[in-house]
Coordinates of C-alpha atoms in Angstrom, one line a residue:
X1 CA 112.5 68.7 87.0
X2 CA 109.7 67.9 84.6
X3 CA 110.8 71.1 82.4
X4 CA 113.8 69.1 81.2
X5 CA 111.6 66.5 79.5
X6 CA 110.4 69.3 77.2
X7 CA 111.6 70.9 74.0
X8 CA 113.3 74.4 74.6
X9 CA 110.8 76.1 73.0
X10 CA 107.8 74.4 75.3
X11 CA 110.0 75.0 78.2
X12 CA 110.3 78.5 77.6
X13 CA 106.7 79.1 77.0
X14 CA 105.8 77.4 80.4
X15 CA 108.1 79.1 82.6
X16 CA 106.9 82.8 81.0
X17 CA 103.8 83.1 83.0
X18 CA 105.7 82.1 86.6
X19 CA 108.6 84.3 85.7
X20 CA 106.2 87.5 85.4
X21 CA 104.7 86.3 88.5
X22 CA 107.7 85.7 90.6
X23 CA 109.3 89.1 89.2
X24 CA 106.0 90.6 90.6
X25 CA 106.7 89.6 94.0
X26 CA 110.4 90.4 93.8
X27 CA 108.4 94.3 92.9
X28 CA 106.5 94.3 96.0
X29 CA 109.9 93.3 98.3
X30 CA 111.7 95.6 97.1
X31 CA 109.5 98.6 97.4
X32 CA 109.4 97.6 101.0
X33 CA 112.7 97.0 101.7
X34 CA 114.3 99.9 99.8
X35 CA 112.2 102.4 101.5
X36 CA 114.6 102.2 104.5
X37 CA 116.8 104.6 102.8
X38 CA 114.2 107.2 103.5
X39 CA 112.8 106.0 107.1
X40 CA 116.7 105.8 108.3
X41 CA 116.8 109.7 108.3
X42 CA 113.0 110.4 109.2
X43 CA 113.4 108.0 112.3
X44 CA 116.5 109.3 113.3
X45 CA 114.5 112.8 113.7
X46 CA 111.1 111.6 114.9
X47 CA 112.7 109.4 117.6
X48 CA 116.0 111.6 118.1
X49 CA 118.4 108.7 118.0
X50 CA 122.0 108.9 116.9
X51 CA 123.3 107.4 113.4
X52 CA 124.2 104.1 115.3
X53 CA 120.7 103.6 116.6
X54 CA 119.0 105.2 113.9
X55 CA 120.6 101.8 111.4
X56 CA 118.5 99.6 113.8
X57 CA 115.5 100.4 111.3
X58 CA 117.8 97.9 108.9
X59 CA 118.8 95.7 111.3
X60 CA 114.9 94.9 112.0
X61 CA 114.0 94.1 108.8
X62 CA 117.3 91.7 107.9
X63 CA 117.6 90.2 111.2
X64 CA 114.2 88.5 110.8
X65 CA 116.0 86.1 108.2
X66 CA 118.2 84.5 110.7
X67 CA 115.4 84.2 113.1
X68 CA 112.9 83.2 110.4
X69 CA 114.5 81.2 107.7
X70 CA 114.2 78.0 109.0
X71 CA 111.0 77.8 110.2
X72 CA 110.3 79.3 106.5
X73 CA 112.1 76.0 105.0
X74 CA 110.2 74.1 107.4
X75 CA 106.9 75.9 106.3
X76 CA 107.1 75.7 102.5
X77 CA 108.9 72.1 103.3
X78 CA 104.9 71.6 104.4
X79 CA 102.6 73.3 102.2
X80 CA 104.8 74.2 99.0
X81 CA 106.0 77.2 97.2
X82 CA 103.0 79.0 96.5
X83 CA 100.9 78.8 99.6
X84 CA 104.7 79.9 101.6
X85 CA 103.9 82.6 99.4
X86 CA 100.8 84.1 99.7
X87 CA 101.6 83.5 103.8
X88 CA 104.5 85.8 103.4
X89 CA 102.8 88.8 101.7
X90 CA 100.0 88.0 104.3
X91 CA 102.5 88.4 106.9
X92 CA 103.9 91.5 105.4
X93 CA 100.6 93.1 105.7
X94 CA 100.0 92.4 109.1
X95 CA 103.4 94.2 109.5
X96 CA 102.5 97.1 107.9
X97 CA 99.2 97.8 110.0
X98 CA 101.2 97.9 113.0
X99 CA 102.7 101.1 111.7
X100 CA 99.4 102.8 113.0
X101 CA 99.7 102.1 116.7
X102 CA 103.6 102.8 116.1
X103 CA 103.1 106.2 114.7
X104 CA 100.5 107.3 117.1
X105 CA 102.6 106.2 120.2
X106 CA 106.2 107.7 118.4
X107 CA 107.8 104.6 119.9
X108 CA 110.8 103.1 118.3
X109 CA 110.3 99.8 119.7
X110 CA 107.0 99.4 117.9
X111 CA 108.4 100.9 114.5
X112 CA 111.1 98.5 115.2
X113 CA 108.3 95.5 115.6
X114 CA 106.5 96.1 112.7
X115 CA 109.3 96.8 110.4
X116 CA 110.3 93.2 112.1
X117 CA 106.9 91.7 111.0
X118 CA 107.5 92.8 107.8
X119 CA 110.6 91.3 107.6
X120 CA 109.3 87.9 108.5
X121 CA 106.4 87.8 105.9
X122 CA 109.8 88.6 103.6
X123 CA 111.4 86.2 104.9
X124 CA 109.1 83.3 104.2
X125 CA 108.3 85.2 100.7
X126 CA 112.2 85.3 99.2
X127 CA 112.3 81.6 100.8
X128 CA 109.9 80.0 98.5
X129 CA 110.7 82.4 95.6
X130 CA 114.6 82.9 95.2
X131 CA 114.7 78.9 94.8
X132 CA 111.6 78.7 93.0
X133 CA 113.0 80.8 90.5
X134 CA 116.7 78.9 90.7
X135 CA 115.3 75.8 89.5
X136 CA 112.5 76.9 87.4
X137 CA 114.7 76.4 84.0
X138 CA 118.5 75.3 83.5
X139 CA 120.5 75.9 86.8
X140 CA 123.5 77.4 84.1
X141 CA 120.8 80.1 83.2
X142 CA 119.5 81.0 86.8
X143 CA 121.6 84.2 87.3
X144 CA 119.9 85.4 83.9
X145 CA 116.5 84.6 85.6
X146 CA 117.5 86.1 89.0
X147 CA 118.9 89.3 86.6
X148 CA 115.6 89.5 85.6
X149 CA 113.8 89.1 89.4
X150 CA 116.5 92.0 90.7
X151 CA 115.2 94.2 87.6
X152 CA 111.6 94.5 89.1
X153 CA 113.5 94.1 92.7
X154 CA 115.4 97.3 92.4
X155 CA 112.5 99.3 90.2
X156 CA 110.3 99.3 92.4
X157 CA 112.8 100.5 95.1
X158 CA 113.5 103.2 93.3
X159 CA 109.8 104.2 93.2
X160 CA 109.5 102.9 97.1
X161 CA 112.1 105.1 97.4
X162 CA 111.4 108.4 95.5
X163 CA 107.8 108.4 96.9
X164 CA 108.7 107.1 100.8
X165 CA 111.1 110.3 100.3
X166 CA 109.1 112.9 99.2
X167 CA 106.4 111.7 102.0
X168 CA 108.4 111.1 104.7
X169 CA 111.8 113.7 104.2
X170 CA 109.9 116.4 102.7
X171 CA 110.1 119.6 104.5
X172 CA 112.4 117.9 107.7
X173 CA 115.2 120.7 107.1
X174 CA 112.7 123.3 108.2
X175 CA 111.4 121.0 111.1
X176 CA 114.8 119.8 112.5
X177 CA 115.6 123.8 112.7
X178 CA 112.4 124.3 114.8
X179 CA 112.8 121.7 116.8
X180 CA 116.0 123.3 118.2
X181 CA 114.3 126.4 119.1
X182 CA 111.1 125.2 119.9
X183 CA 109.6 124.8 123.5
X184 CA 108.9 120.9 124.7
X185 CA 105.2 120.8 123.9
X186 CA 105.9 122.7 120.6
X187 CA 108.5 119.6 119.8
X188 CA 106.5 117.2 121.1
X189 CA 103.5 118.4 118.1
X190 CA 106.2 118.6 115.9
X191 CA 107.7 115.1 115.9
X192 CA 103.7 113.7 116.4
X193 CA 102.4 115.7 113.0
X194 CA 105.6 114.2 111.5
X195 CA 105.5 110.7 112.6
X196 CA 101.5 110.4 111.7
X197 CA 102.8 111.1 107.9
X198 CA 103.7 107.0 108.3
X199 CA 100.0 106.1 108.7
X200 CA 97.9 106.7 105.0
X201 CA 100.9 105.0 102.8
X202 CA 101.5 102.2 105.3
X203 CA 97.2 101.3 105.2
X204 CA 97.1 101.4 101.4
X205 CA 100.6 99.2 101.7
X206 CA 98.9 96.8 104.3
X207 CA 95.9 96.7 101.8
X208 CA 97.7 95.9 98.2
X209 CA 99.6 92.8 100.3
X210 CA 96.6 91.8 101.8
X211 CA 95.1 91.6 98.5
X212 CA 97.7 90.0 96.5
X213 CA 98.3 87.5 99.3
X214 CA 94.9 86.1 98.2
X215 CA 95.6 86.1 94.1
X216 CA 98.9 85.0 94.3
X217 CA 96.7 81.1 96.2
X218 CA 95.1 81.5 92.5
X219 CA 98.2 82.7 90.3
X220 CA 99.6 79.4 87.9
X221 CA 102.6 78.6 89.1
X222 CA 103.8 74.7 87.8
X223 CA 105.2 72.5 91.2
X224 CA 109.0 72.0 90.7
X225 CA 111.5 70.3 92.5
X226 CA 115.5 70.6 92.0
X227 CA 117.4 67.9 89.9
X228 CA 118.3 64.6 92.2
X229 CA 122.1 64.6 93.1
X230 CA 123.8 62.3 90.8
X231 CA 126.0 60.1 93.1
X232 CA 127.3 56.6 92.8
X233 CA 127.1 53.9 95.9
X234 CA 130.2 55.1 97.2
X235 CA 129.0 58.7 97.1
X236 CA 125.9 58.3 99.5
X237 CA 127.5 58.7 102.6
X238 CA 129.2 62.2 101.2
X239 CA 125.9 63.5 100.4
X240 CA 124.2 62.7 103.8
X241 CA 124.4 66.0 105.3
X242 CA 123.9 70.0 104.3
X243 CA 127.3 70.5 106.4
X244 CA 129.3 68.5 103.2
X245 CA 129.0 71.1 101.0
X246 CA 131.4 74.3 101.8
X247 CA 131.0 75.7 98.4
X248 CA 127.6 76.3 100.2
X249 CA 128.4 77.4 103.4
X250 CA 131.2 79.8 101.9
X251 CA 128.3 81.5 99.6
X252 CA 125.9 81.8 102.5
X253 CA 129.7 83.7 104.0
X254 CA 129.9 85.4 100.6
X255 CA 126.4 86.1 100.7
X256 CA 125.5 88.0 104.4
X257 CA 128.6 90.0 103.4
X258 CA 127.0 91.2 100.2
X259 CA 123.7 92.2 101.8
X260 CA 125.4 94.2 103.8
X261 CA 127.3 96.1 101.4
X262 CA 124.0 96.8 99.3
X263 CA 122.2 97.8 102.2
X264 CA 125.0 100.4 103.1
X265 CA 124.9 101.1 99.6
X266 CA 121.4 101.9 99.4
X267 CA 120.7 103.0 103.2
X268 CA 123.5 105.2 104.2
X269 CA 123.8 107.6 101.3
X270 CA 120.9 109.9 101.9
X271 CA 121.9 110.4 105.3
X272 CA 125.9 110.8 104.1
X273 CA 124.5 112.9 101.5
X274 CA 123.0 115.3 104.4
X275 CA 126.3 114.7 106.2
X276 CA 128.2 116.2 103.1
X277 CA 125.9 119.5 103.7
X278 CA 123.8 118.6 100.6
X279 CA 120.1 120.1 100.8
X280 CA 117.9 117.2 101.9
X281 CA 115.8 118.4 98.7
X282 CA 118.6 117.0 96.5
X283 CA 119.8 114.1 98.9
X284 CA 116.5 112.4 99.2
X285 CA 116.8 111.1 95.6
X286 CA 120.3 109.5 96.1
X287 CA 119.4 106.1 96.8
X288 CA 117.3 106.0 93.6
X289 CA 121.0 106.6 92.0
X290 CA 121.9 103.5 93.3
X291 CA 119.0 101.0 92.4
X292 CA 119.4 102.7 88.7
X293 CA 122.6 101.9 88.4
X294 CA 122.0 98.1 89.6
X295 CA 119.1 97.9 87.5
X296 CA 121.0 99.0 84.5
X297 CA 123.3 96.4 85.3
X298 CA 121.3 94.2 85.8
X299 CA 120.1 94.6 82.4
X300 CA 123.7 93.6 81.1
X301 CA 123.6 90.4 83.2
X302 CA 120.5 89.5 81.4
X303 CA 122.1 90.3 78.2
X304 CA 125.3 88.8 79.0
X305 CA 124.8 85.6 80.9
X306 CA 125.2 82.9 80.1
X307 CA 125.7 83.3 76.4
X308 CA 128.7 85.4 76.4
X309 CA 129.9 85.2 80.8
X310 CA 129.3 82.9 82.9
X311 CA 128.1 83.4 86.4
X312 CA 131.1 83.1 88.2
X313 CA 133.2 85.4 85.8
X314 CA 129.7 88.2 86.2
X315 CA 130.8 88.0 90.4
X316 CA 134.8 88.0 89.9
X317 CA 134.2 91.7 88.4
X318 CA 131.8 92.7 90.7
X319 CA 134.2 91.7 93.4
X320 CA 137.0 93.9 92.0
X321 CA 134.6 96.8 91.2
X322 CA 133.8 96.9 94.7
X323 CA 137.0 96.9 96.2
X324 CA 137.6 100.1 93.2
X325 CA 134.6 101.7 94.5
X326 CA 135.4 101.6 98.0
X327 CA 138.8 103.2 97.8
X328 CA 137.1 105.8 95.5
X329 CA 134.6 106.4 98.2
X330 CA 137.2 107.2 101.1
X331 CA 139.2 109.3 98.5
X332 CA 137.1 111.9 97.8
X333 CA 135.1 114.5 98.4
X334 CA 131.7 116.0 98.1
X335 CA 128.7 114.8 95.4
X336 CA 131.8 112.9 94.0
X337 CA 131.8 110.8 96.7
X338 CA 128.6 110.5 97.1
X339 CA 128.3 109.0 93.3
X340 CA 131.0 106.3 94.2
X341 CA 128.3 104.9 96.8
X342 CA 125.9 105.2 94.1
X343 CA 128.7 103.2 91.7
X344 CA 128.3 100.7 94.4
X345 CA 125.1 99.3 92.5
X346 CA 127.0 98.6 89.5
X347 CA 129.5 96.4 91.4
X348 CA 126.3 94.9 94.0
X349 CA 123.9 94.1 90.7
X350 CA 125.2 90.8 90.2
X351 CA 126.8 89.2 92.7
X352 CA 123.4 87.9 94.2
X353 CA 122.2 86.7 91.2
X354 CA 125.7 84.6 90.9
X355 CA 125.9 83.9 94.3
X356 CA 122.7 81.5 94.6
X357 CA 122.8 79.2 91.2
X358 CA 126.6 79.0 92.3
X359 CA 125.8 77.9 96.1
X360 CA 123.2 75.9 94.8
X361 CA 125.0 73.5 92.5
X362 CA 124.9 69.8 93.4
X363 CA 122.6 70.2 96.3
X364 CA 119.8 68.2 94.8
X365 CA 117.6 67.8 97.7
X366 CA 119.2 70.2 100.2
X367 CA 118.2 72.6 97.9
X368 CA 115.0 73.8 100.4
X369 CA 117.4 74.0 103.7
X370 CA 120.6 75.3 101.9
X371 CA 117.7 78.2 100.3
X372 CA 116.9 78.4 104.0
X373 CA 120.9 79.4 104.9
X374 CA 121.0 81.5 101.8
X375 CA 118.2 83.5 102.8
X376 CA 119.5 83.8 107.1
X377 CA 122.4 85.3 105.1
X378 CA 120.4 88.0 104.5
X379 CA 121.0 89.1 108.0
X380 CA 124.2 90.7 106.5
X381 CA 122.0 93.8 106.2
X382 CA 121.0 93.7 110.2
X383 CA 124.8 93.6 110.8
X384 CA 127.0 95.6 108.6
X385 CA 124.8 99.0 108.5
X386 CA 125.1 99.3 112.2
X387 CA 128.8 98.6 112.1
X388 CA 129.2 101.5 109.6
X389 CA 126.6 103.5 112.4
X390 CA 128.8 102.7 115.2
X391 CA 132.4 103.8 113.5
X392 CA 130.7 106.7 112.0
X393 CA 129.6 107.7 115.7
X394 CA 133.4 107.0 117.2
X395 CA 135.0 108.9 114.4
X396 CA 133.2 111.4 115.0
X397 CA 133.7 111.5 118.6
X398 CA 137.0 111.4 118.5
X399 CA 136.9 114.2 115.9
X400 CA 135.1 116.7 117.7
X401 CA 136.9 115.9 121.1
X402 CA 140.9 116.9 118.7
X403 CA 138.3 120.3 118.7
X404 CA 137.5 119.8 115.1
X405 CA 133.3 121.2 114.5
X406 CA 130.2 118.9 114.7
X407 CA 129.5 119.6 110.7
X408 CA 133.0 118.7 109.7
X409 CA 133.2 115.8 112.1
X410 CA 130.2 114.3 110.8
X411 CA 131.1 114.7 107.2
X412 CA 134.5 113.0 107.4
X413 CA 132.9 110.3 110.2
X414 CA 130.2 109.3 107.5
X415 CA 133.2 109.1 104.8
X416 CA 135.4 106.9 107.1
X417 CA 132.8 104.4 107.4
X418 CA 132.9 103.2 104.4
X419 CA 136.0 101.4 104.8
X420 CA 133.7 98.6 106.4
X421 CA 132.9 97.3 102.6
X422 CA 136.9 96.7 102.0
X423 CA 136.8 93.1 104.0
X424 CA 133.5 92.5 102.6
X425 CA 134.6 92.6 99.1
X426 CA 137.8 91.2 99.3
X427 CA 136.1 87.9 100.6
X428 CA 133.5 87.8 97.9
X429 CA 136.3 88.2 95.4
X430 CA 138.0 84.9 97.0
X431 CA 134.3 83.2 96.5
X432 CA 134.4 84.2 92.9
X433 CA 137.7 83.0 92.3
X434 CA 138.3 79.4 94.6
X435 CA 134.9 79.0 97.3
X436 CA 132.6 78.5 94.9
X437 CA 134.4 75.4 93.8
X438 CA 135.3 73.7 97.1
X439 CA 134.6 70.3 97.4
X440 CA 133.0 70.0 94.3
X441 CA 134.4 67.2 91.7
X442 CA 135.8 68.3 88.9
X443 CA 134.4 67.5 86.2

């Protein structure tokens, strides 16, 4: 990387302007992705789907990593970091226009699409920009930068998901009583008025992408590469393959297992905050109490690393707070529950921003297809929210049928389900701890 050839202080100064950039794009992803906290519940009416189905909304958006990340790699292989980016937001805004046919027709399958589409313009824009970012200074200092990237990331999911709320969930207390009194035409104008609420933010959304799709071909972002892998003679045939690396493969592992637990984190609890009988007035603001508390944390990462932790000690504790959390979550009751999920961001903050400089170490030039896997691992979030779904939906089943009522089915279904994140962190613990060093020498 040419940034090694130059003094610290040079250094710095050149990587300022990119880091402001890149932490701009990390803004615009997650304002879209952290507004599925509030579609999750507003789908779930418009569509009448059960919990199970209704998690689908997330499992659009992250299963476009698998399906798109290496044809991403492939694609910024080709034309670089900063054209793969401007493609991706360009992508993203096609996505977002096909929320207007979807709302008109009320058909889940073409929400489902275009939240899809979206995901795929994502998919090509985290692809360039998480490794982008990894190698854009010292790879010892890259969960400090990534700290910095899941600042903006999580800010503007707060505001994505404040204002998607009040939008979207505002007044769907009075309209879900209606709609069970209501004849089938009157239902049918209800759920239409409701679903054409989508239309206005998703056009000015389609619009800023479009727009920024275009400055970002402009924006100066310096070409790097990653360092070359050091290796001796009889090293070259070790290094001949992405599949002799495990302390790679075990991160991407490490890694879909985090997304998964963030997206629960962030997607389930104002829908287990409805479950708990909490006014949907109050509950629509419960996933901004979980990006706070990972941007606050992530705050302390940027502080803290790597002057006084180093990346690997950052995930051990976020490992262990996670498996705290959990239990905590499962334990009790009420709003107190409910602020354990919250506490969830605390222990989720960090863990990505560990997770990649540790994968990444030694790869040299694998670092574009083992960026590729890191980002299909993404696909945790398409997998492990509709796993919670489904055992909330049996739980309850079984509940109600031992003659216990719907509302206090629901409410101990929606608490049960969060036994899902146990495994989840218990095997990112063991990444902290052993996988991240697998086959690499010692040194």
């Amino acid at each position: 990387m040419s940034n090694n050839t130059k003094s610290p202080s040079q250094a710095k100064n050149n990587t300022l302007v990119p880091i402001i950039i890149i932490a701009g794009l990390f803004f615009i992803f997650g304002f879209v992705t952290w507004i599925n906290g509030a579609l999750i519940p507003f789908m779930k009416t418009i569509n009448e789907l059960t919990d199970a189905q209704s998690y689908l909304v997330a499992s659009a958006s992250y299963i476009s990593f698998v399906v798109m990340a290496l044809p991403a790699s492939y694609i910024i292989n080709k034309i670089g970091y900063k054209k793969g980016m401007s493609l991706g937001l360009v992508i993203m805004a096609a996505g977002a226009l096909l929320f207007i046919p979807a709302a008109n027709a009320r058909t889940y399958w073409m929400f489902l699409t275009a939240i899809f589409i979206q995901g795929a313009g994502m998919t090509i824009l985290q692809t360039a920009s998480n490794p982008y970012i990894t190698i854009l200074g010292p790879i010892e200092s890259a969960a400090k930068r990534i700290a910095i990237m899941g600042i903006a990331n999580k800010v503007a999911g707060s505001l994505g998901s404040v204002i998607f709320g009040a939008i979207l969930l505002s007044g769907i207390s009075g309209i879900k009583e209606k709609l069970d009194i209501v004849n089938d035409e009157e239902k049918a104008n209800l759920l239409n008025t409701m679903a054409d609420s989508v239309i206005t933010p998703y056009i000015i959304m389609a619009i800023v992408l479009f727009v920024l799709g275009i400055l970002i071909r402009k924006a100066p972002l310096p070409h790097v590469e990653a360092d070359p892998i050091e290796e001796s003679d009889s090293d070259e045939k070790a290094k001949s393959s992405i599949f002799q690396f495990p302390h790679l493969w075990l991160g991407v592992l490490a890694l879909f297992l985090y997304v998964g637990v963030e997206v629960v984190a962030g997607d389930t609890i104002i829908a287990y905050g409805i479950s708990l009988n909490i006014p949907v007035e109050e509950a629509k603001f419960f996933t901004l109490f979980t990006l706070m508390a990972m941007v606050a944390t992530y705050g302390l990462g940027v502080f803290l690393i790597p002057k006084y932790i180093t990346q690997s000690f950052a995930l051990k504790i976020s490992a262990i707070l996670g498996i705290v959390f959990s239990f905590c979550i499962v334990y009790t009751t009420g709003f107190t529950s409910v602020l354990f999920v919250a506490a969830l961001g605390i222990a989720n903050a960090l863990v990505w921003p560990a997770i990649w400089p540790l994968a990444l170490t030694g790869l040299g030039k694998f670092t574009k297809t083992a960026s590729a896997l890191l980002i299909m691992a993404i696909s945790g979030g398409a997998i492990i929210p509709p796993l919670y779904g489904a055992l909330v939906d049996n739980r309850k089943e079984g509940l109600i049928t031992n003659g216990i009522n719907e509302a206090s089915a629901l409410a101990e279904a929606a608490s049960f389900g969060y036994w899902i994140l146990l495994p989840c962190y218990i095997i990112i613990l063991y990444y902290a701890f052993w996988g991240h060093k697998v086959g690499l020498k010692k040194v």
